[in-house]
Every structure is written in structure tokens, then in C-alpha cells.
GROMACS .gro file of C-alpha atoms in nm:
model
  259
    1UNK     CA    1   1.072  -0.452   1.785
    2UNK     CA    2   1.035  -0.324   1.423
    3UNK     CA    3   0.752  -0.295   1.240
    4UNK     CA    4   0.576  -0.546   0.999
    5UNK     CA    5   0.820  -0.484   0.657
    6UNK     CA    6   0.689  -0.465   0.315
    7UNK     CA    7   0.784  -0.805   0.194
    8UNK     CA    8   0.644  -0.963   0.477
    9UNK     CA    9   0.244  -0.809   0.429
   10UNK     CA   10   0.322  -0.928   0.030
   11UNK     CA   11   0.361  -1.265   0.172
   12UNK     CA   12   0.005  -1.230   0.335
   13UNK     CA   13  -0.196  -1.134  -0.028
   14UNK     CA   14  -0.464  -0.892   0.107
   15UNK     CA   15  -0.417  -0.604  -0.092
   16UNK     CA   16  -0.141  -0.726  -0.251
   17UNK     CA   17  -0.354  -1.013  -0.502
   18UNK     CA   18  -0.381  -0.994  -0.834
   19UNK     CA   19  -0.604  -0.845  -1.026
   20UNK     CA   20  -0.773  -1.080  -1.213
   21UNK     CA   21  -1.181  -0.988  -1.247
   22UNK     CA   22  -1.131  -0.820  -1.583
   23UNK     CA   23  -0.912  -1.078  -1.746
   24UNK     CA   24  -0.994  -1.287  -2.006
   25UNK     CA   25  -0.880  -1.633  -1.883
   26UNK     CA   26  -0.606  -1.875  -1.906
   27UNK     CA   27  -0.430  -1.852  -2.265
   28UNK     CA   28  -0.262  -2.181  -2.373
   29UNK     CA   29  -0.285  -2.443  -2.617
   30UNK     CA   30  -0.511  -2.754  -2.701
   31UNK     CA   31  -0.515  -3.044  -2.474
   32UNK     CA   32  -0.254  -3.298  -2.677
   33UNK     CA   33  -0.539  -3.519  -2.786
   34UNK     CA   34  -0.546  -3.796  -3.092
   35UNK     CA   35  -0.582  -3.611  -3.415
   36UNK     CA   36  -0.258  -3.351  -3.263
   37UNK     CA   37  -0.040  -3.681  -3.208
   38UNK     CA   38  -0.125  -3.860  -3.526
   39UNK     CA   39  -0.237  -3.553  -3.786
   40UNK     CA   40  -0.360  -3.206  -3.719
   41UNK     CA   41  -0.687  -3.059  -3.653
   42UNK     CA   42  -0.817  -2.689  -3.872
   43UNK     CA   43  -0.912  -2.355  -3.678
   44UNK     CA   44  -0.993  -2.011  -3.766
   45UNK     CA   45  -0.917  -1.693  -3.591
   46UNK     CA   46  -1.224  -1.557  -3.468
   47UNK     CA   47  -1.086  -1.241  -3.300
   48UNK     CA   48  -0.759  -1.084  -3.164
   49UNK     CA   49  -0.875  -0.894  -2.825
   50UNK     CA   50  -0.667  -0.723  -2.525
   51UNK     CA   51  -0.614  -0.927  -2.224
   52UNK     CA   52  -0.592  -0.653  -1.937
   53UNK     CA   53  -0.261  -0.672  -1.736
   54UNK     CA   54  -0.109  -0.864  -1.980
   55UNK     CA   55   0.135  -0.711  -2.268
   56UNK     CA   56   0.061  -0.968  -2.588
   57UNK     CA   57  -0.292  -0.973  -2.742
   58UNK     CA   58  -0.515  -1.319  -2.701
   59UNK     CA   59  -0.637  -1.477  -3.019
   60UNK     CA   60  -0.968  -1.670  -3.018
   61UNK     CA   61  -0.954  -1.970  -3.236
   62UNK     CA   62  -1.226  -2.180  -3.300
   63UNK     CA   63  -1.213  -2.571  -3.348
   64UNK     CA   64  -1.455  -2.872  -3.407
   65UNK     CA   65  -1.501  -3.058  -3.123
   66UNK     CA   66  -1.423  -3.408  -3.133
   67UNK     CA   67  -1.652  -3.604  -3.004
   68UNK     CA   68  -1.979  -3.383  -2.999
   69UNK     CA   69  -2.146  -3.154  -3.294
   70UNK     CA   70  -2.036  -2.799  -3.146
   71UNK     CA   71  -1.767  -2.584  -3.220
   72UNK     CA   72  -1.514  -2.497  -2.894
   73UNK     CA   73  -1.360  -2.150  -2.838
   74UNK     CA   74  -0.945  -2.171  -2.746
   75UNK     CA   75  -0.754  -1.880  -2.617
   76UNK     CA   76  -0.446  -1.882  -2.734
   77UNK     CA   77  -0.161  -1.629  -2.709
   78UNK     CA   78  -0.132  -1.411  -3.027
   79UNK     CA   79   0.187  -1.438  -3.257
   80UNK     CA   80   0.282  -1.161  -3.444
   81UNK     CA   81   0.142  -1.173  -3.818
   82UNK     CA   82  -0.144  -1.320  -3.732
   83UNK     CA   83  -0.502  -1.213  -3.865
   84UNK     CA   84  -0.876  -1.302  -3.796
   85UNK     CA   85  -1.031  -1.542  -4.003
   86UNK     CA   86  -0.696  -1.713  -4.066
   87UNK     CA   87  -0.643  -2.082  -4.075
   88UNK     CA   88  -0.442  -2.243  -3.780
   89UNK     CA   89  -0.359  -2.631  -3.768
   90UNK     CA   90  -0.263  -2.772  -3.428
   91UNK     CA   91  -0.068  -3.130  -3.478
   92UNK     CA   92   0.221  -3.366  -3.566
   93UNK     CA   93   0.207  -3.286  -3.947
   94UNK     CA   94   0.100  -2.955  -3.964
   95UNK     CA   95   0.291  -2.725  -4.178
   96UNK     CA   96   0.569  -2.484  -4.085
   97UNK     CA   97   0.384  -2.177  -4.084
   98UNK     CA   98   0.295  -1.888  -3.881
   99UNK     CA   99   0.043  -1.965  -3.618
  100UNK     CA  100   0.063  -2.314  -3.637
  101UNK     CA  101   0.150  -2.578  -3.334
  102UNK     CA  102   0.378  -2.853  -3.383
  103UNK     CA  103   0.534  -3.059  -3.173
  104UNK     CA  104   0.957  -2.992  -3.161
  105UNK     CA  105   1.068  -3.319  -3.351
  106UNK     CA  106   0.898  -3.134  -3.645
  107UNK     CA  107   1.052  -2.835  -3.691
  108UNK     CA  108   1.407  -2.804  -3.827
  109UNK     CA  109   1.718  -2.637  -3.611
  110UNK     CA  110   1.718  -2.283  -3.594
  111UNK     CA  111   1.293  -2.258  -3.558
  112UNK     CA  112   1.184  -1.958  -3.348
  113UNK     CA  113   0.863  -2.088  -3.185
  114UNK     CA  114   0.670  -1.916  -2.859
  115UNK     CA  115   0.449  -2.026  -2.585
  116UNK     CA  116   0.637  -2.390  -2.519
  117UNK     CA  117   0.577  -2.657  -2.370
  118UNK     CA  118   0.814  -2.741  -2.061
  119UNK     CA  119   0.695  -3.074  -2.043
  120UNK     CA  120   0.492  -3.265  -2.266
  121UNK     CA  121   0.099  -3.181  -2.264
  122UNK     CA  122   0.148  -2.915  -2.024
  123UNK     CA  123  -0.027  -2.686  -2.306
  124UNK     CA  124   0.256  -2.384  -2.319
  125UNK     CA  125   0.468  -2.223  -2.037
  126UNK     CA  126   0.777  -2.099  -2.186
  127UNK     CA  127   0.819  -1.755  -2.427
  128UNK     CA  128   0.476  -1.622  -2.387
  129UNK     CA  129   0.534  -1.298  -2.288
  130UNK     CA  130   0.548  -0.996  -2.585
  131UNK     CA  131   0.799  -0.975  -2.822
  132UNK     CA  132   0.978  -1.319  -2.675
  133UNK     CA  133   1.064  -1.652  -2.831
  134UNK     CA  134   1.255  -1.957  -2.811
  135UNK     CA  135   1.473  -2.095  -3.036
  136UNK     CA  136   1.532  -2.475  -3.150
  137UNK     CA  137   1.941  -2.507  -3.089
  138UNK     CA  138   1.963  -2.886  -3.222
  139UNK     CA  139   1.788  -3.213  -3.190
  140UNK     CA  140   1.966  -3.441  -2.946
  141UNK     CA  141   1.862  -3.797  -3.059
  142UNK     CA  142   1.461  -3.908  -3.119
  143UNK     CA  143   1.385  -3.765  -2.779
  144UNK     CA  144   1.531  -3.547  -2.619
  145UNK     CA  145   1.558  -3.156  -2.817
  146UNK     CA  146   1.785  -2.839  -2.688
  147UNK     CA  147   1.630  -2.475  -2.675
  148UNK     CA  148   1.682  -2.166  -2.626
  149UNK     CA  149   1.502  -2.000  -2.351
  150UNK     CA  150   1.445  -1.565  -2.400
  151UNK     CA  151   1.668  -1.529  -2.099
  152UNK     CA  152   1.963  -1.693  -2.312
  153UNK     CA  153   1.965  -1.981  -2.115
  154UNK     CA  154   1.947  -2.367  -2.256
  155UNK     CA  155   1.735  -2.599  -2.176
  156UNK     CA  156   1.658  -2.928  -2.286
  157UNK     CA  157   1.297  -3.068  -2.360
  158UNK     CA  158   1.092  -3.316  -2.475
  159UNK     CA  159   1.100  -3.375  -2.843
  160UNK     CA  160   0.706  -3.417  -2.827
  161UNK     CA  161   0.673  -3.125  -2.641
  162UNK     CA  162   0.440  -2.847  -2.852
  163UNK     CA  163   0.525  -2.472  -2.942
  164UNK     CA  164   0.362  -2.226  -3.140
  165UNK     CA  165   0.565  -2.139  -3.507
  166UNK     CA  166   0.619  -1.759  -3.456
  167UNK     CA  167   0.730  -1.473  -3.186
  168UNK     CA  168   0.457  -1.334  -2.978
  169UNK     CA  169   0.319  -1.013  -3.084
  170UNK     CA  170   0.316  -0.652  -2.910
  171UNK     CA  171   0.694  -0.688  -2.968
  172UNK     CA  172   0.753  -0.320  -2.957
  173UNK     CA  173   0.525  -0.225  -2.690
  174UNK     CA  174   0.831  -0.123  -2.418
  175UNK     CA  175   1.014   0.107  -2.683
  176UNK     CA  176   0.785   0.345  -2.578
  177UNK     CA  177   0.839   0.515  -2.284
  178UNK     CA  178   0.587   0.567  -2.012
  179UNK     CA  179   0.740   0.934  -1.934
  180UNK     CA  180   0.499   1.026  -1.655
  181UNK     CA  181   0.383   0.855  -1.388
  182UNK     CA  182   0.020   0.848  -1.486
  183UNK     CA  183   0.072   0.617  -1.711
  184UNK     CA  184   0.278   0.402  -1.477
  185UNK     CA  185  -0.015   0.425  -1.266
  186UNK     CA  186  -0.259   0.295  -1.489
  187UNK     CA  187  -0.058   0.044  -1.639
  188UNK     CA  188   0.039  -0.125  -1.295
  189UNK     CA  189  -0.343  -0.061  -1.206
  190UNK     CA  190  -0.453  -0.367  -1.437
  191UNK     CA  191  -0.153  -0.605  -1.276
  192UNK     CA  192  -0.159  -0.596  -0.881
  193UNK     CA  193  -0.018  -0.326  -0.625
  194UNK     CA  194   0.328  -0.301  -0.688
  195UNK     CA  195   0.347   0.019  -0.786
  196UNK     CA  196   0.496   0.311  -0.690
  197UNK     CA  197   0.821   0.094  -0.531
  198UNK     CA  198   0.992   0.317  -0.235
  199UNK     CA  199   1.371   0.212  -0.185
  200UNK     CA  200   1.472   0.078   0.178
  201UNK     CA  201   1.720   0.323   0.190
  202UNK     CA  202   1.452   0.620   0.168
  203UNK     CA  203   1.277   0.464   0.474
  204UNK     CA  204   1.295   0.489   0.857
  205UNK     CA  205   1.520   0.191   1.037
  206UNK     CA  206   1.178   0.062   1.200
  207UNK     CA  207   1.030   0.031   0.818
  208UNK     CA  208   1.349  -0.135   0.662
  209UNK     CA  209   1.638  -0.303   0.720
  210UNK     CA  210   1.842  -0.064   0.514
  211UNK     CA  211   1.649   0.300   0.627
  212UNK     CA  212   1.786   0.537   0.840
  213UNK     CA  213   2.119   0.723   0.870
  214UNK     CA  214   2.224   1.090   0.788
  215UNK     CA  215   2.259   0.992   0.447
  216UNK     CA  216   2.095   0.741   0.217
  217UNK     CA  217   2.329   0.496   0.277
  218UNK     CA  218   2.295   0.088   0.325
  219UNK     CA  219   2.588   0.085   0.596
  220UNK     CA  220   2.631  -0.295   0.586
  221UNK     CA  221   2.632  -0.618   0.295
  222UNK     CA  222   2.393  -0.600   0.090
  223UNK     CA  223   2.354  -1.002   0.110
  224UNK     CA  224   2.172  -1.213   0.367
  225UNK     CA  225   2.157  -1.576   0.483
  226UNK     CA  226   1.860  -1.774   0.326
  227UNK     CA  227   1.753  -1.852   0.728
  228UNK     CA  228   1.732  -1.508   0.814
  229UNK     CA  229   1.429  -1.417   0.963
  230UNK     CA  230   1.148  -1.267   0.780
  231UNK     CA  231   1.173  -0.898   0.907
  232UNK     CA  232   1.512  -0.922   0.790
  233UNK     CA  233   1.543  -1.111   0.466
  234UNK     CA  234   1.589  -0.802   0.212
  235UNK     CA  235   1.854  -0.734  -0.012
  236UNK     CA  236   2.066  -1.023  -0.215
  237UNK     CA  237   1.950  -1.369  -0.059
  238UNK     CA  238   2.117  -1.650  -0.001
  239UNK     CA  239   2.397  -1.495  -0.330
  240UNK     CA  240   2.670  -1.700  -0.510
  241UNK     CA  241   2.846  -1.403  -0.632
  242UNK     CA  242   2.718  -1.001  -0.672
  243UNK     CA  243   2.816  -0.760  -0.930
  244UNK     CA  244   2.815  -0.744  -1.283
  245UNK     CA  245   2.817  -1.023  -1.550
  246UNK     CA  246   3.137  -0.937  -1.730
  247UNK     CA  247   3.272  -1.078  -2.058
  248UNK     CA  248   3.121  -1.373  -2.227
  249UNK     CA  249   2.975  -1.702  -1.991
  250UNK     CA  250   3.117  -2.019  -2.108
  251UNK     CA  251   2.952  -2.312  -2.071
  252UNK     CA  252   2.994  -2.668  -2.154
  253UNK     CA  253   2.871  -2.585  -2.533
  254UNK     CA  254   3.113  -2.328  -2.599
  255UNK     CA  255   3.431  -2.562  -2.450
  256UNK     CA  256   3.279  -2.838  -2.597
  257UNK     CA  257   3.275  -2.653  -2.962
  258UNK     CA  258   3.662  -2.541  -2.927
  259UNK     CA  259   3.757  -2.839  -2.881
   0.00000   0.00000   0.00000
């Protein structure tokens, strides 16, 4: 019998958890309350700070709370071009500026927004990674709007669904190259252990499905069954098709337009 694999101890946690002690907590937007449905509610930038293991700054925004005299701190996910002591307005008729959150039936076609909401009042789960937006493709009916994802993909939302006018800052951060492992180290030292990642094919058979052999060589498909057992399940699962993508994907859009 072979021994425990790699992406079965993963499956465990143990040393394999994030690393979350030194983070700065859950970045996302205001909980959709009245004066975001019906108006828009005023807040400043406080500060712009690093969030460790995490490639886009946070920006602390301060609003009035609604219902009791005391200011409330939000974390929300820095776009790029924003500032401290700026102005942000979170609501229905807010204005089409950088920063701001409005719901999708607001903004025109063609609006590059960030940290989306996939469903309405779910406070922002799509684009919120650096350097990534999503676009507004068209406006279905009073509904129902289409985006587009980072990943290319479509998707159709909510039309009261909130995003954040903007693209996420720290655009530029993976032009730079790491160039020696050092830094690989410490960067993957803020995220979780996944770093260094040893091929199967550089291991022994009892480590890996794919080790052993004279040379560094797979020997069999690369693709496996979706039931296949645990110690086994490496490689492409449960795959459609392998290879590259080649030549342009049509869709029901693009047939739908040439026709």
C-alpha cells in the first residue's frame, strides 16, 4: 500500500490552513440597507493599508451610522485612484465616479466596476482581486443585467446587484518578477503552505501516482475518473477535453450577432 499523497494531507488542513492571524479582516461592501436602495449615504477614506497575503490594498472608509450617534469603520477593497480623505457615496443615485457603489441598473453599458455582487446583498464576490474588473455587457430588461467576469466569461446578474465604479488597484504588482526564490518564499509565507510545489513526476511511485521510472516520465493518461479513489485522484479529473484552447470560442452571443 502507498503512502498518504500530498493532496490527500491538504484535504486534512493541519499544516496546510491558512494563514490568517495577521490579516486585517473581511473586505466587502455595506450591508444593502434603506438610504443605499432609495439614495446614497457619504464616507471618507480614512486610510489605504496592506492586507497581508492579499495582492490589492484595503481602504478604510468611515460612515454615520444609522440608527445610533457613532461613526462605523468599513473595509473595503481599494480601487485604483483612490486617496485618503476622499468622499465615497454608497447607493441607488450616487454618481458615476471612482470609488463609488451603485447598484448595476445605474450604470450605463460598457462600465468597468470591481468587487460585485453575485447575488443581491451578498456585499461583493466577483473582480476583487488586483488589477481585475468586470465589465457591464448590456442590460437585459428591468432585471436581469449581463457581465463580464475577468476570466472572459459571461454571466448574468441581478440588476440590483452592487459593484464598486473602478478596477482594483496593485494592477501592476505581477509585472515584476520574483527572480529568486526568497522572495517566493516570503510571499507564499503570508498565504498558506503551498509553496515550494514538487512535480509527481520528480517523486518515488509510493509518493505519487505519476513518480518513478528511469526517466521523468508519466507513462499513462494524464486524466482520471471523478470516483477514483483518493490516493489516486491526481492529474486531469473527471476532463471534457485536454489540450489547448485554439482559435476563437463561440458562443451563443457571437452566432447570435452574425446572424
Amino acid at each position: 500500500m502507498g503512502r498518504v499523497i500530498r493532496s490527500q494531507r491538504k484535504g486534512a488542513g493541519s499544516i496546510f490552513r491558512s494563514h490568517v492571524a495577521k490579516r486585517k479582516g473581511i473586505p466587502r461592501l455595506r450591508s444593502f440597507d434603506y438610504p443605499e436602495k432609495c439614495g446614497y449615504i457619504k464616507g471618507i477614506v480614512k486610510s489605504i493599508i496592506h492586507d497581508p497575503g492579499r495582492g490589492a490594498p484595503l481602504a478604510y472608509i468611515q460612515f454615520r451610522n444609522m440608527y445610533k450617534f457613532k461613526k462605523v469603520i468599513s473595509k473595503f477593497i481599494a480601487t485604483e485612484g483612490m486617496y485618503t480623505g476622499q468622499s465615497i457615496y454608497c447607493g441607488k443615485k450616487a454618481k458615476l465616479m471612482i470609488g463609488n457603489v451603485l447598484t448595476l441598473q445605474s450604470v450605463p453599458e460598457g462600465t468597468i466596476c470591481c468587487n460585485v455582487e453575485s447575488k443581491e446583498g451578498d456585499r461583493g464576490k466577483l473582480g476583487r482581486t488586483s488589477g481585475s474588473y468586470v465589465t457591464v455587457i448590456n442590460h437585459l430588461n428591468e432585471k436581469k443585467t449581463r457581465i463580464r467576469l475577468p476570466s472572459g466569461s459571461k454571466k448574468i446578474v441581478s440588476s440590483k446587484c452592487r459593484g464598486m465604479i473602478g478596477v482594483v488597484a496593485g494592477g501592476n504588482r505581477v509585472d515584476k518578477p520574483l527572480l529568486k526564490a526568497g522572495r517566493a518564499f516570503y510571499k507564499f509565507r503570508a498565504k498558506r503552505n503551498c509553496w515550494p510545489v514538487v512535480r509527481g513526476v520528480a517523486m518515488n511511485p509510493v509518493d505519487h501516482p505519476h513518480g518513478g521510472g528511469n526517466h521523468q516520465h508519466v507513462g499513462h493518461s494524464t486524466t482520471i475518473r471523478k470516483d477514483a479513489p483518493p490516493g489516486k485522484k491526481v492529474g486531469l479529473i473527471g476532463a471534457r477535453r485536454t489540450g489547448r484552447l485554439r482559435g476563437s470560442r463561440k458562443t451563443k452571443d457571437n452566432q447570435n450577432s452574425t446572424i
